[in-house]
Amino acid sequence: MMKCICSGEHLRVDEIIPSSESLATRDYSASGYSSRAGETDTKVDTSNIEEAESSLRESGFLNYEEARALLGRLEYQKGNVEAALRVFEGIDIAAVVPRIKITVVRRCELPRRHSQSDNTPPMSMHAVSLLVEAIFLKAKSLQALGRYTDGLPENFASDCKLLETLNNAVELLPDLSKLDYDPQEAISAYRRALLYQWNLDVETRTKLEKDFAIFLLYSGHDASPPNLRSQMEGSYVPRNNVEEAILLLLLILKKFMLKRIGWDPSILDHLGFALSIAGECTSLAHQIEELPPGTVESKEKYTSLALCYHAEGDDMIALNLLRNLLNNRENPNCGFELLLASKICAEDSNSLEEGIEYIYKLLAQLEKCDQRASFANYLRGLSLSAQSRGVGSDAQRISRQSEALEALETAQRMTKTKNSSILFALSLENAEQRKLDAALLYAKQLLKLEAGSNVKTWILLARKWDQGELLRTKAKLQIVQGCLRDAVETYTKLLAVLQVQRKSFRAQQKLLKDKQNGSTNLEMETWHDLANVYTSLSQWRDAEICLSKSEAINPHSASRLHAAGLLYEAKGLPKEALKSFEKALDIEPNHVPSLISTAIVLRQISNQSPPVVKSFLTDALRLDRTNSTAWYNLGLLYKSENSASALEAAECFEAAAILQESEPVEPFR
């Protein structure tokens, strides 16, 4: 190129240097500047630059900016970064860039007649290449000298289109991957956008975080954990989609708390979904409580908190929150809250009356065809049924049981026999009231509705809740048939099943908390049953070992103390047996087996206390009107008193016989 300049040969205006000999790789010499070895001069002489520049400009082929671009490039190639920067600083980049844009645009346009307003003459593509390279090399020079912010315009952050373009590009890439049905690439694009230092504005970053969280939660594609090479040791790395989504949503929530972004109600909805399926409703409650006042309405806040605590089993906290809400006259329309409060009360024997009041208040607000009305009647039936088991008089009990069945039947009619929970409750309630034909009818309807897919329905028919309860029922049947050795073998299998279940629960302790508690209770009762079998076989030592196993699980169990009393009674130690029964009643005053056993032992050791014996038996019948053993022993008591009580004794024996015929091996409930 320099030879052409010196010889006066002209270059065509649009000529572009071939890529094999590009401006960035070719080696030129001009005015004493050379890149050959041994000729490098680390210092620049301004007079020489100006002389060389003047020589190039006077040739008529390079203007001021182009000459400086060429000379600066030569200095940069020789390693004279400071000298190159001084040359580049003589180029007015702000004035050059618009001319470059115009040239590029015109090159891309179709041939047309330009208006007279297009006064700016286009540059040659050769000049464009020189100047673009000069801008790039100036930036590299500033980088090499550690001057990272030099050269940026003052309004770069707000006005420069580069940031806007970058934000749009980073935001668009994940969407393109989703449209291309490539979920893994979309996940990678989201992570690249959020983990790399793109200098994104807060709105774009927040939108990316929200979109990525939504994609993780609802797309149905499992994302492998991110590989964070720059992660500090001990830092948290999400293990699955839900954890990563929770982390992203919490970051957004934190930015809102710091007042960097505005409030987005959907963030709390998505976070609530994510934390609930992760079993972290307490954490969700804490996030809701930390929100600034006025972020969400008071009613919404109380309801959300109540749901969180109810999900975690803290029903009293949930109920107190609902009470505060329902007692406020400024909240007239609280149908859902009334329904939730009544549901919680239905599960607490001390709050049944309060729950029934909530139900009647709700039913007064609802139309008969409302779906919530059917559920309200269902809860009313459950509450009245539970209430009937705690009332004192027979008249009240019968009245409550009748109302419970009526409420459940109303709920069943409103749902047109399409609700499995209502059918189950109807079958169970009829079975407990010994209306076995009706119970069987509802159970068959339930089987048909569920197509036999729900084990709880089979449980109701065969009195089994799961494999463990089935084995226990089988053992009870073997005991009734007199096959005690077979019962011992069945109980041994049951304990083995429980041991396997306990190991699996440890791996998922939090999610299976309720089921683990049920398994522990079943194991304890199994030890009691096995102890009773060994007592029947007069294997005292084996029975004592079983009771010690039970004591290790729960030292304050009325059932264990009752089994110990039966062991003492079988050994011929009635006084020790009576002490065990009394301890059981101290722990659980309404323990029906201990009430009956106490009455039996008192009759054996003292004939002077029939009223006391009778009081224990009547207390047992008050709690369980269908207990055939209590009726039988009450009949024995009447028989031993005098002939005037013979009729009452006969009635008790008749009741015992009838109830024994329909008595289940295991209680229905």
XYZ file of C-alpha atoms in Angstrom:
669
model
C 0.000 0.000 0.000
C 2.830 2.394 0.911
C 4.537 1.626 -2.405
C 1.396 2.629 -4.226
C 1.267 5.890 -2.315
C 4.929 6.708 -3.088
C 4.573 5.818 -6.770
C 1.397 7.851 -7.118
C -0.747 4.889 -8.205
C -4.393 5.281 -7.190
C -6.416 2.751 -5.166
C -10.052 2.263 -6.045
C -12.384 3.862 -3.553
C -14.243 0.634 -2.628
C -11.230 -1.635 -2.615
C -11.038 -3.824 0.456
C -7.821 -5.445 1.565
C -8.141 -9.236 1.211
C -8.532 -11.139 4.483
C -5.304 -13.066 3.936
C -3.419 -9.759 4.156
C -5.735 -7.841 6.465
C -4.906 -4.581 8.152
C -4.398 -6.386 11.431
C -1.719 -8.794 10.141
C 0.294 -7.041 7.412
C 3.623 -5.380 8.238
C 4.257 -1.891 6.878
C 7.084 0.602 7.116
C 6.617 4.313 6.788
C 8.617 7.351 7.775
C 11.108 5.366 9.799
C 8.555 3.129 11.579
C 9.274 -0.558 11.223
C 8.103 -3.705 12.968
C 11.162 -5.678 12.081
C 13.322 -7.028 14.877
C 15.950 -4.699 16.181
C 14.208 -1.575 14.932
C 11.597 -1.168 17.724
C 11.584 2.143 19.511
C 9.408 2.169 22.619
C 9.137 5.964 22.676
C 7.320 8.054 20.151
C 8.486 11.310 18.691
C 5.531 13.618 18.141
C 7.341 15.546 15.440
C 7.971 12.323 13.521
C 4.271 11.341 13.809
C 3.157 14.725 12.534
C 5.750 14.572 9.714
C 4.630 11.084 8.664
C 0.977 12.055 8.984
C 1.534 15.166 6.866
C 3.345 13.094 4.237
C 0.458 10.581 4.048
C -2.187 13.302 3.870
C -0.348 15.274 1.195
C -0.318 12.191 -1.020
C -4.093 12.803 -1.417
C -5.197 9.287 -0.601
C -5.581 9.314 3.230
C -7.232 11.998 5.297
C -6.334 13.029 8.845
C -8.256 10.232 10.679
C -7.176 7.528 8.250
C -3.525 8.480 8.504
C -3.625 8.385 12.289
C -5.455 5.044 12.175
C -2.691 3.570 10.021
C 0.186 4.978 12.085
C -1.448 3.968 15.384
C -1.871 0.467 14.109
C 1.825 0.288 13.226
C 2.826 1.407 16.743
C 0.466 -1.127 18.330
C 1.974 -3.930 16.227
C 5.461 -2.980 17.415
C 4.288 -3.152 21.037
C 4.433 0.608 21.615
C 1.043 0.707 23.346
C 1.441 4.199 24.826
C 2.633 5.596 21.507
C -0.237 3.919 19.684
C -2.721 5.370 22.185
C -1.359 8.909 21.656
C -1.848 8.491 17.921
C -5.386 7.123 18.313
C -6.370 9.958 20.660
C -5.981 12.351 17.741
C -8.996 10.707 16.046
C -12.362 12.297 16.831
C -14.357 9.076 17.255
C -17.633 10.889 18.002
C -17.394 12.623 14.611
C -16.196 9.562 12.701
C -18.818 7.041 13.878
C -21.838 8.772 12.186
C -19.950 8.839 8.866
C -19.146 5.132 9.238
C -22.825 4.363 9.874
C -23.929 6.315 6.799
C -21.385 4.535 4.615
C -22.438 1.073 5.821
C -26.142 1.851 5.423
C -25.679 3.133 1.859
C -23.613 0.112 0.907
C -26.504 -2.131 2.032
C -29.253 -0.134 0.287
C -30.535 -0.776 -3.212
C -29.373 1.765 -5.815
C -31.486 4.876 -5.553
C -31.273 8.573 -6.305
C -30.099 10.362 -3.178
C -31.751 13.597 -2.253
C -29.834 16.816 -2.114
C -30.092 16.677 1.675
C -27.648 13.775 1.672
C -24.705 16.166 1.835
C -22.420 13.890 3.779
C -20.153 12.104 1.278
C -19.694 8.400 1.854
C -16.355 6.974 2.893
C -14.573 4.155 1.139
C -14.884 0.736 2.736
C -11.104 0.778 3.008
C -11.351 3.894 5.195
C -14.175 2.324 7.223
C -12.015 -0.719 7.902
C -9.096 1.452 8.997
C -11.195 3.533 11.394
C -13.135 0.593 12.907
C -9.826 -1.147 13.513
C -8.459 2.039 15.083
C -11.395 2.185 17.516
C -10.847 -1.439 18.448
C -7.081 -1.056 18.914
C -7.592 2.060 21.018
C -9.839 0.038 23.325
C -7.225 -2.739 23.493
C -4.532 -0.166 24.299
C -6.618 1.275 27.126
C -7.200 -2.232 28.413
C -3.470 -3.034 28.340
C -2.719 0.128 30.321
C -5.428 -0.647 32.914
C -7.527 2.400 31.958
C -10.806 0.440 31.757
C -13.230 3.351 31.976
C -11.365 5.821 29.770
C -12.878 6.561 26.430
C -16.481 5.868 27.478
C -18.899 8.739 26.907
C -20.500 10.260 30.002
C -23.983 9.121 29.001
C -22.876 5.583 28.123
C -25.011 3.884 30.800
C -28.214 5.727 29.924
C -28.057 6.621 26.259
C -25.793 4.079 24.634
C -27.746 1.616 22.497
C -25.215 -1.088 23.295
C -26.724 -1.854 26.696
C -30.241 -1.915 25.280
C -29.179 -4.254 22.495
C -27.317 -6.472 24.936
C -30.318 -6.683 27.282
C -32.617 -7.597 24.408
C -30.216 -10.228 23.070
C -29.694 -11.897 26.452
C -33.443 -11.886 27.078
C -34.322 -13.225 23.624
C -32.019 -16.248 23.532
C -33.905 -18.391 26.128
C -37.205 -17.594 24.405
C -35.816 -18.763 21.073
C -34.670 -22.035 22.647
C -38.139 -22.597 24.128
C -39.768 -21.927 20.764
C -37.347 -24.431 19.252
C -38.539 -27.033 21.821
C -35.067 -27.352 23.304
C -35.607 -27.101 27.091
C -32.044 -27.954 28.078
C -30.642 -25.234 25.838
C -33.212 -22.809 27.267
C -32.044 -23.671 30.800
C -28.421 -23.155 29.771
C -29.318 -19.830 28.140
C -31.071 -18.637 31.306
C -28.096 -19.613 33.454
C -25.614 -17.916 31.132
C -27.723 -14.785 31.165
C -27.881 -14.685 34.977
C -24.437 -15.948 35.968
C -22.216 -13.991 33.573
C -21.418 -10.317 34.061
C -23.533 -8.827 31.289
C -24.146 -5.548 33.128
C -27.902 -6.053 32.702
C -30.298 -3.454 34.023
C -32.329 -4.465 37.077
C -35.623 -4.763 35.157
C -34.176 -7.130 32.554
C -32.427 -9.248 35.173
C -35.573 -9.469 37.286
C -37.647 -10.524 34.274
C -35.091 -13.219 33.408
C -35.130 -14.518 36.989
C -38.922 -14.666 37.042
C -39.215 -16.310 33.609
C -36.560 -18.880 34.522
C -38.284 -19.696 37.832
C -41.618 -20.184 36.041
C -39.941 -22.397 33.432
C -38.318 -24.528 36.146
C -41.584 -24.939 38.068
C -44.050 -25.647 35.277
C -42.183 -26.803 32.157
C -42.012 -30.444 33.241
C -38.323 -30.763 32.346
C -35.735 -31.710 34.956
C -32.741 -29.403 35.029
C -29.426 -30.823 36.183
C -27.768 -28.784 38.956
C -25.691 -25.869 37.639
C -21.943 -26.406 37.359
C -20.600 -23.311 39.084
C -16.840 -23.425 38.739
C -16.465 -20.056 40.419
C -18.636 -21.083 43.344
C -17.051 -20.555 46.740
C -16.522 -23.686 48.807
C -19.457 -24.339 51.100
C -21.817 -22.119 49.135
C -25.334 -23.280 48.376
C -25.961 -25.007 45.050
C -29.601 -25.889 44.206
C -30.149 -29.611 43.757
C -33.301 -29.612 41.622
C -35.781 -27.460 39.729
C -37.804 -26.473 42.772
C -34.803 -25.371 44.835
C -33.383 -23.329 41.952
C -36.781 -21.691 41.356
C -37.129 -20.872 45.062
C -33.675 -19.283 45.048
C -34.546 -17.111 42.040
C -37.873 -16.001 43.523
C -36.247 -15.159 46.854
C -33.698 -13.006 45.016
C -36.543 -11.099 43.366
C -38.301 -10.722 46.722
C -35.110 -9.389 48.271
C -34.808 -6.745 45.544
C -38.348 -5.655 46.328
C -37.529 -5.445 50.036
C -34.554 -3.226 49.127
C -36.912 -1.063 47.021
C -34.963 -1.716 43.831
C -38.065 -2.972 42.001
C -41.828 -2.578 42.326
C -44.185 -5.152 43.834
C -45.270 -8.073 41.650
C -48.042 -10.142 43.346
C -47.394 -13.136 41.095
C -43.966 -13.626 42.712
C -45.644 -14.547 45.999
C -47.991 -16.929 44.167
C -45.132 -18.772 42.468
C -43.066 -18.799 45.673
C -46.034 -20.178 47.589
C -46.419 -23.006 45.084
C -42.697 -23.826 45.119
C -42.314 -23.799 48.917
C -45.502 -25.785 49.473
C -44.446 -28.657 47.193
C -41.036 -28.568 48.882
C -42.724 -28.984 52.277
C -41.476 -25.608 53.504
C -44.725 -23.829 54.354
C -43.173 -22.407 57.531
C -40.555 -20.658 55.396
C -43.351 -19.271 53.222
C -45.084 -17.935 56.327
C -41.882 -16.177 57.393
C -41.556 -14.563 53.957
C -45.144 -13.318 54.123
C -44.662 -11.954 57.640
C -41.556 -10.020 56.567
C -43.350 -8.168 53.775
C -43.687 -4.428 54.442
C -47.115 -3.301 55.705
C -49.545 -2.628 52.900
C -47.850 -4.930 50.391
C -50.753 -7.380 50.536
C -54.214 -6.851 51.967
C -54.771 -7.801 55.591
C -57.353 -10.453 54.698
C -55.091 -12.090 52.116
C -52.164 -12.035 54.540
C -54.083 -13.685 57.387
C -55.565 -16.331 55.097
C -52.201 -17.181 53.539
C -50.543 -17.454 56.943
C -53.356 -19.664 58.233
C -52.950 -21.993 55.243
C -49.194 -22.177 55.820
C -49.481 -23.080 59.497
C -52.337 -25.515 58.831
C -50.195 -27.285 56.226
C -47.392 -27.628 58.793
C -49.774 -29.036 61.414
C -49.791 -25.910 63.622
C -53.582 -25.814 63.655
C -53.999 -23.664 66.761
C -51.858 -20.883 65.277
C -53.839 -21.137 62.041
C -57.145 -21.067 63.938
C -56.134 -18.021 65.982
C -55.240 -16.158 62.783
C -58.619 -17.024 61.300
C -60.382 -15.965 64.494
C -58.747 -12.534 64.274
C -59.906 -12.254 60.699
C -63.461 -13.512 61.269
C -64.013 -11.330 64.332
C -63.256 -8.218 62.285
C -66.502 -6.713 60.990
C -64.606 -5.094 58.126
C -64.307 -8.525 56.503
C -67.901 -9.522 55.637
C -67.209 -11.957 52.793
C -65.081 -14.679 54.348
C -66.596 -17.858 52.921
C -63.300 -19.617 52.358
C -61.980 -18.559 55.767
C -65.115 -19.897 57.488
C -64.706 -23.183 55.636
C -61.031 -23.472 56.617
C -61.751 -22.593 60.247
C -64.533 -25.188 60.443
C -62.227 -27.816 58.918
C -59.578 -27.149 61.554
C -62.172 -27.224 64.337
C -63.569 -30.528 63.038
C -60.153 -32.107 63.660
C -59.917 -30.791 67.245
C -62.233 -32.313 69.847
C -62.045 -29.153 71.973
C -63.228 -26.866 69.153
C -66.096 -28.866 67.680
C -68.835 -26.510 68.901
C -66.982 -23.489 67.495
C -66.532 -25.244 64.168
C -70.245 -26.067 63.937
C -71.054 -22.384 64.519
C -68.760 -21.425 61.650
C -70.483 -23.978 59.407
C -73.971 -22.667 60.146
C -72.760 -19.105 59.555
C -71.311 -20.181 56.207
C -74.418 -22.096 55.150
C -76.494 -18.988 55.809
C -74.384 -17.121 53.232
C -74.310 -19.789 50.530
C -76.829 -20.926 47.980
C -77.970 -24.525 48.113
C -76.285 -25.369 44.826
C -72.962 -23.870 45.858
C -70.112 -26.369 45.852
C -68.884 -25.011 49.153
C -72.279 -25.774 50.689
C -71.782 -29.490 50.048
C -68.355 -29.389 51.657
C -69.767 -27.412 54.588
C -72.406 -30.114 55.169
C -69.681 -32.726 54.932
C -67.698 -30.947 57.660
C -70.869 -30.539 59.718
C -71.411 -34.289 59.546
C -67.841 -35.018 60.645
C -68.069 -32.493 63.498
C -71.396 -33.818 64.799
C -70.114 -37.384 64.583
C -67.036 -36.483 66.609
C -69.194 -34.527 69.063
C -71.497 -37.519 69.579
C -68.600 -39.569 70.929
C -68.009 -37.114 73.770
C -71.484 -36.270 75.051
C -72.767 -37.641 78.328
C -76.345 -38.763 77.751
C -77.699 -41.359 75.360
C -80.313 -38.939 74.074
C -77.672 -36.380 73.087
C -75.525 -39.060 71.497
C -78.377 -40.441 69.401
C -79.421 -36.921 68.393
C -75.880 -35.970 67.292
C -75.449 -39.226 65.372
C -78.734 -38.690 63.588
C -77.807 -35.102 62.674
C -74.392 -36.273 61.468
C -75.922 -38.828 59.118
C -78.434 -36.251 57.885
C -75.677 -33.731 57.127
C -73.567 -36.321 55.305
C -76.547 -37.506 53.268
C -77.326 -33.879 52.333
C -73.740 -33.425 51.166
C -73.978 -36.675 49.222
C -77.158 -35.570 47.425
C -75.657 -32.171 46.558
C -72.658 -33.860 44.939
C -74.842 -36.514 43.229
C -72.814 -39.351 44.751
C -69.654 -38.144 43.001
C -67.539 -37.265 46.049
C -65.452 -40.115 47.406
C -64.710 -38.434 50.764
C -68.419 -38.009 51.519
C -69.196 -41.628 50.573
C -66.342 -42.829 52.753
C -67.598 -40.801 55.734
C -71.136 -42.113 55.210
C -69.960 -45.724 55.099
C -67.806 -45.239 58.190
C -70.517 -43.473 60.189
C -73.120 -46.120 59.358
C -70.665 -48.868 60.270
C -69.968 -47.289 63.657
C -73.688 -47.043 64.314
C -73.899 -50.710 63.290
C -76.106 -49.954 60.291
C -74.070 -52.447 58.337
C -76.346 -52.775 55.292
C -76.205 -49.021 54.627
C -72.451 -49.003 55.325
C -71.930 -51.810 52.795
C -74.062 -50.001 50.202
C -72.023 -46.805 50.449
C -68.776 -48.788 50.413
C -69.814 -50.502 47.166
C -70.726 -47.135 45.617
C -67.321 -45.852 46.656
C -65.560 -48.829 45.090
C -67.434 -48.248 41.833
C -66.682 -44.525 41.837
C -62.952 -45.054 42.405
C -62.760 -48.193 40.245
C -61.091 -49.931 43.159
C -58.078 -47.632 42.927
C -58.121 -46.303 46.507
C -56.733 -48.506 49.222
C -58.758 -46.673 51.912
C -61.962 -48.110 50.474
C -60.597 -51.632 50.666
C -59.394 -50.731 54.146
C -62.956 -49.970 55.186
C -64.194 -53.267 53.802
C -61.380 -55.475 55.079
C -60.393 -53.180 57.985
C -56.887 -52.566 56.756
C -55.097 -49.226 56.299
C -51.900 -50.461 54.694
C -49.754 -53.583 54.700
C -48.983 -53.186 58.393
C -52.626 -52.799 59.415
C -53.583 -55.725 57.195
C -51.060 -57.969 58.955
C -52.324 -56.789 62.330
C -55.901 -57.579 61.327
C -54.777 -60.996 60.117
C -53.110 -61.645 63.472
C -56.283 -60.612 65.306
C -58.276 -63.057 63.195
C -55.809 -65.820 64.036
C -56.180 -65.011 67.746
C -59.968 -65.214 67.480
C -59.588 -68.601 65.765
C -57.279 -69.808 68.551
C -54.200 -69.993 66.299
C -51.904 -68.174 68.724
C -48.631 -69.507 67.278
C -49.673 -68.344 63.816
C -50.543 -64.945 65.314
C -47.038 -64.683 66.800
C -45.545 -65.373 63.350
C -47.791 -62.747 61.732
C -46.847 -60.146 64.329
C -43.163 -60.931 63.692
C -43.667 -60.240 59.967
C -45.470 -57.016 60.849
C -42.543 -55.797 62.970
C -40.162 -56.584 60.096
C -42.334 -54.520 57.725
C -42.321 -51.620 60.177
C -38.533 -51.773 60.469
C -38.166 -51.500 56.675
C -40.636 -48.605 56.582
C -38.765 -46.803 59.338
C -35.540 -46.905 57.321
C -37.303 -45.449 54.287
C -38.856 -42.714 56.431
C -35.420 -41.513 57.524
C -34.609 -40.635 53.922
C -37.777 -38.560 53.606
C -38.361 -37.632 57.210
C -39.989 -34.248 56.625
C -42.331 -35.122 53.774
C -43.560 -38.309 55.490
C -43.791 -36.885 59.009
C -47.428 -37.851 59.595
C -47.010 -41.319 58.144
C -43.940 -41.918 60.307
C -45.901 -41.031 63.434
C -48.608 -43.505 62.403
C -45.982 -46.185 61.853
C -44.519 -45.573 65.317
C -47.950 -45.917 66.943
C -48.620 -49.100 64.984
C -45.294 -50.588 66.111
C -46.072 -49.770 69.748
C -49.533 -51.331 69.564
C -48.052 -54.387 67.839
C -45.728 -54.945 70.796
C -48.762 -54.691 73.096
C -50.719 -57.222 71.023
C -47.760 -59.591 70.965
C -47.353 -59.221 74.725
C -51.018 -60.173 75.186
C -50.542 -63.246 72.974
C -47.521 -64.364 75.024
C -49.560 -63.734 78.171
C -52.265 -66.044 76.823
C -49.554 -68.665 76.187
C -48.167 -68.149 79.740
C -44.795 -67.107 78.258
C -44.195 -64.431 80.879
C -40.601 -63.613 79.927
C -41.469 -63.054 76.256
C -44.387 -60.840 77.252
C -42.113 -58.742 79.482
C -39.600 -58.291 76.619
C -42.384 -57.032 74.343
C -43.510 -54.532 76.971
C -39.938 -53.280 77.425
C -39.729 -52.703 73.643
C -42.948 -50.691 73.829
C -41.696 -48.697 76.811
C -38.626 -47.642 74.796
C -40.973 -46.117 72.194
C -43.303 -44.380 74.674
C -42.917 -44.780 78.459
C -46.245 -43.019 79.080
C -48.608 -45.255 77.141
C -51.951 -46.220 78.675
C -52.138 -49.174 76.300
C -48.776 -50.531 77.537
C -49.800 -50.198 81.182
C -53.045 -52.017 80.404
C -51.116 -54.867 78.761
C -48.814 -54.994 81.814
C -51.894 -55.191 84.060
C -53.216 -58.127 82.041
C -49.844 -59.840 82.490
C -49.995 -59.348 86.276
C -53.581 -60.592 86.295
C -52.583 -63.751 84.381
C -49.768 -64.350 86.880
C -52.292 -64.238 89.725
C -51.210 -60.811 91.023
C -54.494 -58.831 91.016
C -53.233 -55.992 93.223
C -50.272 -55.312 90.927
C -52.642 -55.548 87.981
C -54.965 -53.000 89.590
C -52.043 -50.602 90.080
C -51.145 -50.854 86.391
C -54.743 -50.192 85.336
C -54.928 -47.186 87.664
C -51.692 -45.778 86.178
C -53.134 -46.219 82.712
C -56.225 -44.239 83.740
C -54.045 -41.529 85.269
C -52.430 -41.053 81.859
C -55.634 -41.473 79.830
C -58.815 -41.225 81.962
C -61.012 -42.316 79.048
C -59.069 -45.484 78.202
C -61.982 -47.893 77.841
C -60.053 -51.232 78.149
C -58.488 -50.048 81.421
C -61.901 -48.980 82.778
C -63.323 -52.431 82.050
C -60.271 -54.291 83.396
C -60.326 -52.208 86.591
C -63.964 -53.140 87.125
C -63.190 -56.848 86.556
C -60.274 -56.880 89.028
C -62.291 -54.969 91.648
C -65.032 -57.609 91.436
C -62.426 -60.317 91.971
C -60.655 -58.831 95.000
C -63.634 -57.195 96.762
C -67.308 -58.020 96.886
C -68.059 -54.923 98.939
C -67.814 -52.310 96.170
C -70.496 -52.973 93.479
C -71.246 -49.246 93.037
C -67.582 -48.543 92.316
C -67.422 -51.433 89.850
C -70.634 -50.267 88.219
C -69.300 -46.719 87.864
C -66.248 -47.967 85.919
C -68.429 -50.045 83.594
C -70.951 -47.267 82.979
C -68.084 -44.843 82.253
C -66.770 -47.316 79.702
C -70.203 -47.622 78.076
C -70.607 -43.865 78.057
C -67.445 -43.681 75.943
C -68.151 -46.772 73.812
C -71.785 -47.874 73.672
C -70.942 -50.815 71.403
C -68.416 -52.519 73.699
C -69.735 -56.039 74.234
C -67.250 -56.823 77.046
C -68.526 -53.902 79.116
C -72.147 -54.973 78.640
C -71.271 -58.559 79.579
C -69.494 -57.594 82.803
C -72.291 -55.192 83.715
C -74.688 -58.107 83.291
C -72.520 -60.213 85.622
C -72.616 -57.400 88.176
C -76.430 -57.166 88.039
C -76.706 -60.947 88.246
C -74.588 -61.091 91.416
C -76.548 -58.381 93.200
C -80.046 -59.859 93.690
C -82.968 -61.362 91.864
C -84.523 -57.920 91.344
C -81.727 -57.115 88.928
C -82.202 -60.293 86.882
C -84.123 -58.467 84.148
C -81.420 -55.790 83.830
C -78.782 -58.507 83.744
C -80.649 -60.293 80.946
C -80.879 -57.078 78.943
C -77.124 -56.509 79.365
C -76.342 -60.090 78.247
C -78.653 -59.675 75.249
C -76.945 -56.415 74.259
C -73.520 -58.067 74.656
C -74.544 -60.994 72.454
C -75.962 -58.794 69.690
C -72.962 -56.464 69.681
C -70.476 -59.332 69.733
C -71.977 -60.769 66.552
C -71.262 -57.554 64.610
C -68.079 -56.590 66.437
C -65.153 -56.003 64.051
C -61.791 -57.586 64.705
C -60.397 -54.035 64.690
C -62.363 -50.812 65.370
C -63.782 -49.174 62.264
C -62.302 -45.776 63.096
